[in-house]
mmCIF file of C-alpha atoms in Angstrom:
data_model
loop_
_atom_site.group_PDB
_atom_site.id
_atom_site.type_symbol
_atom_site.label_atom_id
_atom_site.label_comp_id
_atom_site.label_asym_id
_atom_site.label_seq_id
_atom_site.Cartn_x
_atom_site.Cartn_y
_atom_site.Cartn_z
ATOM 1 C CA MET A 202 -37.882 15.674 -124.352
ATOM 2 C CA ALA A 203 -41.551 15.653 -125.353
ATOM 3 C CA ALA A 204 -40.664 16.096 -129.016
ATOM 4 C CA THR A 205 -38.183 13.200 -128.869
ATOM 5 C CA ILE A 206 -40.784 10.926 -127.282
ATOM 6 C CA LEU A 207 -43.285 11.977 -129.951
ATOM 7 C CA LEU A 208 -40.813 11.003 -132.670
ATOM 8 C CA LEU A 209 -40.352 7.634 -130.956
ATOM 9 C CA ALA A 210 -44.131 7.202 -130.871
ATOM 10 C CA LEU A 211 -44.414 7.998 -134.602
ATOM 11 C CA VAL A 212 -41.840 5.307 -135.390
ATOM 12 C CA VAL A 213 -43.575 2.779 -133.132
ATOM 13 C CA GLY A 214 -47.011 3.739 -134.449
ATOM 14 C CA ALA A 215 -45.857 3.264 -138.036
ATOM 15 C CA LYS A 216 -44.699 -0.248 -137.159
ATOM 16 C CA THR A 217 -47.750 -1.336 -135.132
ATOM 17 C CA GLY A 218 -50.525 0.707 -136.726
ATOM 18 C CA ASN A 219 -51.600 1.925 -133.286
ATOM 19 C CA MET A 220 -52.847 5.491 -133.023
ATOM 20 C CA PRO A 221 -54.222 7.538 -130.112
ATOM 21 C CA ASP A 222 -57.680 6.545 -128.924
ATOM 22 C CA PHE A 223 -59.432 9.877 -129.319
ATOM 23 C CA SER A 224 -62.764 8.492 -128.050
ATOM 24 C CA VAL A 225 -61.107 7.607 -124.731
ATOM 25 C CA LEU A 226 -59.375 10.981 -124.616
ATOM 26 C CA ARG A 227 -62.726 12.701 -125.161
ATOM 27 C CA GLU A 228 -64.307 10.623 -122.384
ATOM 28 C CA TYR A 229 -61.524 11.493 -119.959
ATOM 29 C CA GLY A 230 -61.770 15.118 -121.038
ATOM 30 C CA LYS A 231 -65.488 15.192 -120.279
ATOM 31 C CA PHE A 232 -65.040 13.805 -116.768
ATOM 32 C CA LEU A 233 -62.050 16.066 -116.211
ATOM 33 C CA PHE A 234 -64.037 19.143 -117.214
ATOM 34 C CA ILE A 235 -66.864 18.196 -114.827
ATOM 35 C CA ALA A 236 -64.393 17.539 -111.998
ATOM 36 C CA PHE A 237 -62.593 20.838 -112.495
ATOM 37 C CA ALA A 238 -65.874 22.742 -112.737
ATOM 38 C CA ILE A 239 -67.053 21.249 -109.434
ATOM 39 C CA PHE A 240 -63.663 21.823 -107.804
ATOM 40 C CA ALA A 241 -63.432 25.431 -109.043
ATOM 41 C CA CYS A 242 -66.928 26.244 -107.773
ATOM 42 C CA ALA A 243 -66.238 24.627 -104.392
ATOM 43 C CA LEU A 244 -62.911 26.468 -104.094
ATOM 44 C CA ALA A 245 -64.563 29.761 -104.981
ATOM 45 C CA VAL A 246 -67.271 29.266 -102.341
ATOM 46 C CA VAL A 247 -64.716 28.303 -99.667
ATOM 47 C CA ARG A 248 -62.493 31.258 -100.523
ATOM 48 C CA PHE A 249 -65.390 33.710 -100.429
ATOM 49 C CA LEU A 250 -66.711 32.337 -97.112
ATOM 50 C CA TRP A 251 -63.213 32.484 -95.651
ATOM 51 C CA LEU A 252 -62.895 36.157 -96.576
ATOM 52 C CA ALA A 253 -66.368 37.001 -95.326
ATOM 53 C CA CYS A 254 -66.606 34.897 -92.156
ATOM 54 C CA VAL A 255 -63.061 34.191 -90.971
ATOM 55 C CA GLU A 256 -61.046 37.204 -92.074
ATOM 56 C CA ARG A 257 -64.175 39.425 -91.946
ATOM 57 C CA HIS A 258 -62.854 41.398 -94.874
ATOM 58 C CA PRO A 259 -64.724 44.728 -95.281
ATOM 59 C CA ALA A 260 -65.121 44.054 -99.018
ATOM 60 C CA PRO A 261 -64.982 40.256 -99.475
ATOM 61 C CA LEU A 262 -66.380 40.289 -103.008
ATOM 62 C CA GLY A 263 -63.805 42.795 -104.240
ATOM 63 C CA SER A 264 -60.936 40.891 -102.613
ATOM 64 C CA PHE A 265 -62.293 37.618 -104.032
ATOM 65 C CA LEU A 266 -62.400 39.015 -107.583
ATOM 66 C CA SER A 267 -58.968 40.615 -107.285
ATOM 67 C CA THR A 268 -57.475 37.166 -106.580
ATOM 68 C CA PHE A 269 -58.540 35.972 -110.035
ATOM 69 C CA VAL A 270 -57.373 39.201 -111.662
ATOM 70 C CA ARG A 271 -53.910 38.724 -110.127
ATOM 71 C CA PHE A 272 -53.803 35.102 -111.284
ATOM 72 C CA PHE A 273 -54.740 35.771 -114.891
ATOM 73 C CA GLY A 274 -52.659 38.927 -114.979
ATOM 74 C CA ASP A 275 -49.437 37.127 -114.050
ATOM 75 C CA GLU A 276 -47.593 36.999 -117.371
ATOM 76 C CA GLU A 277 -44.890 34.568 -116.194
ATOM 77 C CA ARG A 278 -47.474 32.159 -114.794
ATOM 78 C CA LEU A 279 -49.472 32.208 -118.023
ATOM 79 C CA ALA A 280 -46.325 31.755 -120.121
ATOM 80 C CA ASN A 281 -45.294 28.809 -117.959
ATOM 81 C CA GLY A 282 -48.785 27.366 -118.221
ATOM 82 C CA LEU A 283 -48.962 27.562 -122.000
ATOM 83 C CA ASN A 284 -45.499 26.031 -122.326
ATOM 84 C CA GLY A 285 -46.155 23.263 -119.786
ATOM 85 C CA THR A 286 -49.611 22.423 -121.144
ATOM 86 C CA ALA A 287 -48.266 22.139 -124.700
ATOM 87 C CA VAL A 288 -45.536 19.784 -123.477
ATOM 88 C CA LEU A 289 -48.004 17.587 -121.589
ATOM 89 C CA ILE A 290 -50.391 17.368 -124.550
ATOM 90 C CA VAL A 291 -47.559 16.342 -126.870
ATOM 91 C CA PHE A 292 -46.288 13.769 -124.372
ATOM 92 C CA GLY A 293 -49.763 12.412 -123.604
ATOM 93 C CA SER A 294 -50.484 11.896 -127.284
ATOM 94 C CA ALA A 295 -47.146 10.131 -127.750
ATOM 95 C CA PHE A 296 -47.480 7.878 -124.720
ATOM 96 C CA SER A 297 -50.952 6.683 -125.714
ATOM 97 C CA VAL A 298 -49.352 5.279 -128.878
ATOM 98 C CA LEU A 299 -46.477 3.661 -126.967
ATOM 99 C CA LYS A 300 -48.775 2.126 -124.347
ATOM 100 C CA GLY A 301 -50.998 0.452 -126.909
ATOM 101 C CA ALA A 302 -47.987 -0.918 -128.796
ATOM 102 C CA ILE A 303 -46.437 -2.850 -125.889
ATOM 103 C CA VAL A 304 -48.335 -6.099 -126.299
ATOM 104 C CA VAL A 305 -47.956 -5.958 -130.086
ATOM 105 C CA LEU A 306 -44.183 -5.651 -129.888
ATOM 106 C CA SER A 307 -43.746 -7.949 -126.881
ATOM 107 C CA PRO A 308 -46.497 -10.500 -126.058
ATOM 108 C CA PHE A 309 -47.082 -11.373 -122.400
ATOM 109 C CA GLY A 310 -44.429 -13.736 -121.137
ATOM 110 C CA TRP A 311 -43.451 -12.707 -117.619
ATOM 111 C CA ASP A 312 -46.579 -13.273 -115.535
ATOM 112 C CA ARG A 313 -45.559 -16.665 -114.154
ATOM 113 C CA THR A 314 -42.115 -15.325 -113.236
ATOM 114 C CA LEU A 315 -43.497 -12.239 -111.513
ATOM 115 C CA SER A 316 -46.033 -14.383 -109.659
ATOM 116 C CA HIS A 317 -43.187 -16.632 -108.465
ATOM 117 C CA ILE A 318 -41.190 -13.600 -107.272
ATOM 118 C CA ASP A 319 -44.269 -12.432 -105.375
ATOM 119 C CA ARG A 320 -44.505 -15.743 -103.514
ATOM 120 C CA ILE A 321 -40.869 -15.361 -102.487
ATOM 121 C CA LEU A 322 -41.520 -11.821 -101.256
ATOM 122 C CA ALA A 323 -44.574 -13.022 -99.303
ATOM 123 C CA PHE A 324 -42.642 -15.946 -97.750
ATOM 124 C CA GLY A 325 -44.323 -18.724 -99.669
ATOM 125 C CA GLY A 326 -47.824 -17.327 -100.157
ATOM 126 C CA ASP A 327 -49.334 -14.828 -102.556
ATOM 127 C CA PRO A 328 -49.350 -11.182 -101.425
ATOM 128 C CA TYR A 329 -53.141 -10.940 -101.817
ATOM 129 C CA GLN A 330 -53.491 -13.860 -99.389
ATOM 130 C CA ARG A 331 -51.507 -11.912 -96.795
ATOM 131 C CA LEU A 332 -53.982 -9.084 -97.361
ATOM 132 C CA TRP A 333 -57.073 -11.278 -97.372
ATOM 133 C CA TRP A 334 -58.589 -9.408 -94.424
ATOM 134 C CA LEU A 335 -58.712 -6.376 -96.738
ATOM 135 C CA VAL A 336 -59.964 -8.355 -99.733
ATOM 136 C CA GLU A 337 -62.931 -9.586 -97.665
ATOM 137 C CA SER A 338 -63.792 -6.089 -96.423
ATOM 138 C CA HIS A 339 -66.240 -4.300 -98.701
ATOM 139 C CA LEU A 340 -65.266 -1.002 -97.093
ATOM 140 C CA ALA A 341 -61.570 -1.579 -97.792
ATOM 141 C CA VAL A 342 -62.205 -2.595 -101.408
ATOM 142 C CA THR A 343 -64.381 0.487 -101.908
ATOM 143 C CA THR A 344 -61.678 2.696 -100.365
ATOM 144 C CA PHE A 345 -58.948 1.301 -102.618
ATOM 145 C CA ASN A 346 -61.287 1.549 -105.586
ATOM 146 C CA PHE A 347 -61.932 5.221 -104.826
ATOM 147 C CA ALA A 348 -58.216 5.937 -104.342
ATOM 148 C CA TYR A 349 -57.390 4.300 -107.660
ATOM 149 C CA ASN A 350 -59.812 6.609 -109.461
ATOM 150 C CA LEU A 351 -58.799 9.649 -107.417
ATOM 151 C CA TRP A 352 -55.241 9.024 -108.643
ATOM 152 C CA PHE A 353 -56.188 10.281 -112.103
ATOM 153 C CA PHE A 354 -57.548 13.594 -110.820
ATOM 154 C CA LEU A 355 -54.598 14.153 -108.470
ATOM 155 C CA LEU A 356 -52.225 13.495 -111.359
ATOM 156 C CA ILE A 357 -54.011 15.926 -113.679
ATOM 157 C CA GLY A 358 -54.287 18.518 -110.906
ATOM 158 C CA THR A 359 -50.577 18.250 -110.113
ATOM 159 C CA MET A 360 -49.653 18.451 -113.783
ATOM 160 C CA PHE A 361 -51.588 21.716 -114.073
ATOM 161 C CA ALA A 362 -50.178 23.016 -110.775
ATOM 162 C CA ALA A 363 -46.641 22.390 -112.011
ATOM 163 C CA ALA A 364 -47.337 23.720 -115.496
ATOM 164 C CA PHE A 365 -48.907 26.952 -114.187
ATOM 165 C CA ALA A 366 -46.396 27.551 -111.379
ATOM 166 C CA SER A 367 -45.703 31.234 -110.832
ATOM 167 C CA ARG A 368 -41.937 30.737 -111.180
ATOM 168 C CA ASP A 369 -40.062 28.670 -113.734
ATOM 169 C CA SER A 370 -38.203 26.875 -110.955
ATOM 170 C CA ALA A 371 -35.991 23.807 -110.778
ATOM 171 C CA LEU A 372 -38.816 21.975 -108.995
ATOM 172 C CA ARG A 373 -41.233 22.675 -111.862
ATOM 173 C CA HIS A 374 -38.751 21.358 -114.421
ATOM 174 C CA GLN A 375 -37.892 18.392 -112.223
ATOM 175 C CA PHE A 376 -41.491 17.225 -111.909
ATOM 176 C CA LEU A 377 -42.508 17.661 -115.556
ATOM 177 C CA SER A 378 -39.331 16.066 -116.916
ATOM 178 C CA THR A 379 -39.335 13.249 -114.356
ATOM 179 C CA LEU A 380 -42.955 12.464 -115.137
ATOM 180 C CA MET A 381 -42.159 12.042 -118.835
ATOM 181 C CA LEU A 382 -38.940 10.139 -118.116
ATOM 182 C CA THR A 383 -40.614 7.739 -115.665
ATOM 183 C CA TRP A 384 -43.530 6.987 -117.958
ATOM 184 C CA THR A 385 -41.282 6.493 -120.987
ATOM 185 C CA ILE A 386 -38.660 4.297 -119.297
ATOM 186 C CA GLY A 387 -41.006 2.457 -116.967
ATOM 187 C CA GLY A 388 -44.261 2.605 -118.879
ATOM 188 C CA PHE A 389 -42.810 1.654 -122.251
ATOM 189 C CA PHE A 390 -39.266 0.280 -122.304
ATOM 190 C CA LEU A 391 -39.418 -1.715 -119.052
ATOM 191 C CA ALA A 392 -43.042 -2.679 -119.688
ATOM 192 C CA MET A 393 -42.014 -4.076 -123.055
ATOM 193 C CA ALA A 394 -38.923 -5.845 -121.674
ATOM 194 C CA VAL A 395 -40.913 -7.466 -118.853
ATOM 195 C CA SER A 396 -44.228 -7.760 -120.686
ATOM 196 C CA SER A 397 -46.947 -8.918 -118.300
ATOM 197 C CA ALA A 398 -50.691 -8.562 -117.896
ATOM 198 C CA GLY A 399 -51.261 -8.770 -114.147
ATOM 199 C CA PRO A 400 -53.150 -11.031 -111.713
ATOM 200 C CA CYS A 401 -56.595 -10.036 -113.004
ATOM 201 C CA TYR A 402 -55.771 -11.570 -116.398
ATOM 202 C CA PHE A 403 -53.753 -14.547 -115.129
ATOM 203 C CA ALA A 404 -56.503 -17.135 -115.677
ATOM 204 C CA ARG A 405 -57.790 -15.548 -118.894
ATOM 205 C CA LEU A 406 -54.351 -15.981 -120.438
ATOM 206 C CA GLY A 407 -54.252 -19.641 -119.435
ATOM 207 C CA PHE A 408 -51.602 -19.284 -116.719
ATOM 208 C CA GLY A 409 -53.668 -21.023 -114.038
ATOM 209 C CA ASN A 410 -56.154 -20.277 -111.251
ATOM 210 C CA THR A 411 -53.712 -18.793 -108.752
ATOM 211 C CA TYR A 412 -55.671 -15.536 -108.539
ATOM 212 C CA LYS A 413 -59.183 -16.943 -108.998
ATOM 213 C CA PRO A 414 -60.044 -16.613 -105.254
ATOM 214 C CA LEU A 415 -59.094 -12.942 -105.393
ATOM 215 C CA MET A 416 -61.137 -12.219 -108.509
ATOM 216 C CA ASP A 417 -64.103 -14.219 -107.147
ATOM 217 C CA ALA A 418 -63.987 -12.183 -103.923
ATOM 218 C CA LEU A 419 -63.957 -8.922 -105.879
ATOM 219 C CA ALA A 420 -66.882 -10.128 -108.013
ATOM 220 C CA SER A 421 -68.769 -10.955 -104.815
ATOM 221 C CA THR A 422 -68.166 -7.445 -103.493
ATOM 222 C CA ALA A 423 -69.337 -6.003 -106.807
ATOM 223 C CA ARG A 424 -72.763 -7.577 -106.274
ATOM 224 C CA ASP A 425 -73.287 -5.265 -103.289
ATOM 225 C CA SER A 426 -71.344 -2.158 -104.315
ATOM 226 C CA PRO A 427 -69.625 -1.011 -107.525
ATOM 227 C CA VAL A 428 -66.054 -2.194 -108.084
ATOM 228 C CA TRP A 429 -64.984 0.058 -110.929
ATOM 229 C CA ALA A 430 -61.691 -1.787 -111.307
ATOM 230 C CA LEU A 431 -63.516 -4.857 -112.624
ATOM 231 C CA VAL A 432 -65.356 -2.775 -115.225
ATOM 232 C CA THR A 433 -62.111 -1.204 -116.415
ATOM 233 C CA GLN A 434 -60.337 -4.571 -116.471
ATOM 234 C CA ASP A 435 -63.085 -6.008 -118.664
ATOM 235 C CA ALA A 436 -62.887 -3.013 -121.011
ATOM 236 C CA LEU A 437 -59.118 -3.376 -121.371
ATOM 237 C CA TRP A 438 -59.511 -7.104 -122.012
ATOM 238 C CA ARG A 439 -62.002 -6.434 -124.813
ATOM 239 C CA GLY A 440 -59.474 -4.059 -126.357
ATOM 240 C CA TYR A 441 -56.827 -6.778 -126.115
ATOM 241 C CA ILE A 442 -59.026 -9.484 -127.648
ATOM 242 C CA HIS A 443 -60.363 -7.221 -130.404
ATOM 243 C CA PRO A 444 -57.529 -4.716 -130.983
ATOM 244 C CA SER A 445 -58.174 -1.625 -133.065
ATOM 245 C CA ALA A 446 -56.448 1.653 -133.762
ATOM 246 C CA GLY A 447 -56.253 3.498 -130.463
ATOM 247 C CA SER A 448 -56.682 0.454 -128.209
ATOM 248 C CA ILE A 449 -55.336 1.159 -124.720
ATOM 249 C CA GLY A 450 -52.744 -1.472 -123.863
ATOM 250 C CA ILE A 451 -52.462 -3.812 -120.873
ATOM 251 C CA SER A 452 -49.246 -3.766 -118.859
ATOM 252 C CA ALA A 453 -48.415 -4.829 -115.297
ATOM 253 C CA PHE A 454 -44.695 -4.327 -114.667
ATOM 254 C CA PRO A 455 -43.789 -1.803 -113.434
ATOM 255 C CA SER A 456 -46.870 -0.291 -111.833
ATOM 256 C CA MET A 457 -47.204 3.204 -113.228
ATOM 257 C CA HIS A 458 -49.960 3.939 -110.724
ATOM 258 C CA VAL A 459 -47.478 3.388 -107.893
ATOM 259 C CA ALA A 460 -44.645 5.138 -109.718
ATOM 260 C CA THR A 461 -46.791 8.207 -110.344
ATOM 261 C CA ALA A 462 -48.127 8.265 -106.775
ATOM 262 C CA ILE A 463 -44.511 8.305 -105.548
ATOM 263 C CA LEU A 464 -43.715 11.214 -107.901
ATOM 264 C CA LEU A 465 -46.734 13.136 -106.602
ATOM 265 C CA ALA A 466 -45.575 12.611 -103.022
ATOM 266 C CA LEU A 467 -42.018 13.712 -103.845
ATOM 267 C CA TYR A 468 -43.293 16.822 -105.632
ATOM 268 C CA TRP A 469 -45.811 17.947 -103.025
ATOM 269 C CA ARG A 470 -43.375 17.304 -100.170
ATOM 270 C CA ARG A 471 -41.278 20.074 -101.693
ATOM 271 C CA ARG A 472 -44.083 22.259 -103.019
ATOM 272 C CA LEU A 473 -46.390 22.255 -99.987
ATOM 273 C CA SER A 474 -45.103 20.575 -96.839
ATOM 274 C CA LEU A 475 -48.589 20.036 -95.373
ATOM 275 C CA ALA A 476 -49.581 17.975 -98.423
ATOM 276 C CA GLY A 477 -46.531 15.731 -98.175
ATOM 277 C CA PRO A 478 -47.782 13.312 -95.476
ATOM 278 C CA PHE A 479 -51.163 12.991 -97.180
ATOM 279 C CA MET A 480 -49.555 12.133 -100.510
ATOM 280 C CA TRP A 481 -47.268 9.511 -98.945
ATOM 281 C CA VAL A 482 -50.296 7.860 -97.334
ATOM 282 C CA PHE A 483 -52.031 8.019 -100.702
ATOM 283 C CA ALA A 484 -49.037 6.320 -102.371
ATOM 284 C CA GLY A 485 -49.295 3.547 -99.776
ATOM 285 C CA LEU A 486 -53.009 3.133 -100.544
ATOM 286 C CA ILE A 487 -52.244 2.850 -104.257
ATOM 287 C CA PHE A 488 -49.561 0.215 -103.654
ATOM 288 C CA VAL A 489 -51.771 -1.969 -101.450
ATOM 289 C CA GLY A 490 -54.809 -1.288 -103.629
ATOM 290 C CA SER A 491 -52.954 -2.411 -106.746
ATOM 291 C CA ILE A 492 -52.621 -5.850 -105.115
ATOM 292 C CA VAL A 493 -56.070 -6.044 -103.526
ATOM 293 C CA LEU A 494 -57.846 -5.009 -106.744
ATOM 294 C CA GLY A 495 -55.913 -7.544 -108.809
ATOM 295 C CA TRP A 496 -54.182 -5.002 -111.012
ATOM 296 C CA HIS A 497 -50.595 -5.772 -110.088
ATOM 297 C CA TYR A 498 -48.142 -8.168 -108.533
ATOM 298 C CA ALA A 499 -46.375 -6.745 -105.477
ATOM 299 C CA ILE A 500 -43.092 -6.629 -107.390
ATOM 300 C CA ASP A 501 -44.785 -4.330 -109.936
ATOM 301 C CA GLY A 502 -45.330 -1.701 -107.263
ATOM 302 C CA LEU A 503 -41.819 -2.027 -105.871
ATOM 303 C CA GLY A 504 -40.400 -1.721 -109.382
ATOM 304 C CA GLY A 505 -42.544 1.329 -110.087
ATOM 305 C CA ALA A 506 -41.433 3.014 -106.863
ATOM 306 C CA ALA A 507 -37.765 2.325 -107.631
ATOM 307 C CA ILE A 508 -37.883 3.739 -111.162
ATOM 308 C CA ALA A 509 -39.784 6.816 -109.940
ATOM 309 C CA VAL A 510 -37.216 7.621 -107.240
ATOM 310 C CA LEU A 511 -34.312 7.025 -109.642
ATOM 311 C CA CYS A 512 -35.814 9.314 -112.294
ATOM 312 C CA TRP A 513 -36.669 11.943 -109.662
ATOM 313 C CA LYS A 514 -33.079 12.004 -108.399
ATOM 314 C CA THR A 515 -31.766 12.189 -111.964
ATOM 315 C CA GLY A 516 -34.097 15.062 -112.848
ATOM 316 C CA GLY A 517 -33.214 16.899 -109.644
ATOM 317 C CA TYR A 518 -29.490 16.633 -110.316
ATOM 318 C CA PHE A 519 -29.773 17.804 -113.917
ATOM 319 C CA PHE A 520 -32.267 20.655 -113.585
ATOM 320 C CA GLY A 521 -30.884 21.815 -110.269
ATOM 321 C CA ARG A 522 -27.847 23.006 -112.228
ATOM 322 C CA PHE A 523 -29.764 25.038 -114.801
ATOM 323 C CA ALA A 524 -32.870 26.484 -113.121
ATOM 324 C CA GLU A 525 -33.841 28.530 -110.095
ATOM 325 C CA GLU A 526 -34.036 26.557 -106.871
ATOM 326 C CA THR A 527 -37.427 27.808 -105.679
#
């Protein structure tokens, strides 16, 4: 599947001239390395304190070290990890080409339609107006802003957890394949068919001032506390105005943030039952946050959720026939 998507990306890249943005990949890699270093150190401290203070292990240091020896000595886990990581790198490189090619192949033309659908869904108003009490709350905006950035680390963490699973199970295959399928169908083909930029770019594209109150409110919040979404939106807009090889594309429908959050919830509900409720709440935060932060129309999130569930069910049916259940 990853190789097929890479071939598709090579064809698309040859037509559009778009190539992966290695500077962005390096930047993400730097932050990812820092995050994993902090997380690994914190996990090591917690594990050691648990052994020493809770379990009162007679040799906590030895038990602590043996945990890592068992992990790195598990040949099946390492084989799974190398295979899964290679797949994800190939797919990530391919998708970066596809994402940047969307607006080149299909200029924005659906924003007014999606905005109209939103007003129908919100019974005559705009969804952000129904959520105005959250838009006006600096605490709420900060919370959604944090969740939107946390999404990236939860995604990467889950990708590694699935890739390095101790057993090559149906669930592992289902998540990795569904992730690629959802991002390819939703993040490229549907995004190109329903090409749209999102509320934050509505006025910049000359579609009107429907979302100006929302963007003004977010700018007002940013004067008191950082709103990272606005910084990212401006960076993406600069890439759209002055495109270059590796430019990261703009796309609203369907919301891949929401789609991915749904996939994470579906995966962790099966992998670790205690994490399930947390991940469903997180998916809800991403959906509401996508509206409050001006990234998406409400229909974008609903579309993303639908395509994620459909791909998840498809992956579960297919791989459930060919791989171990647990």
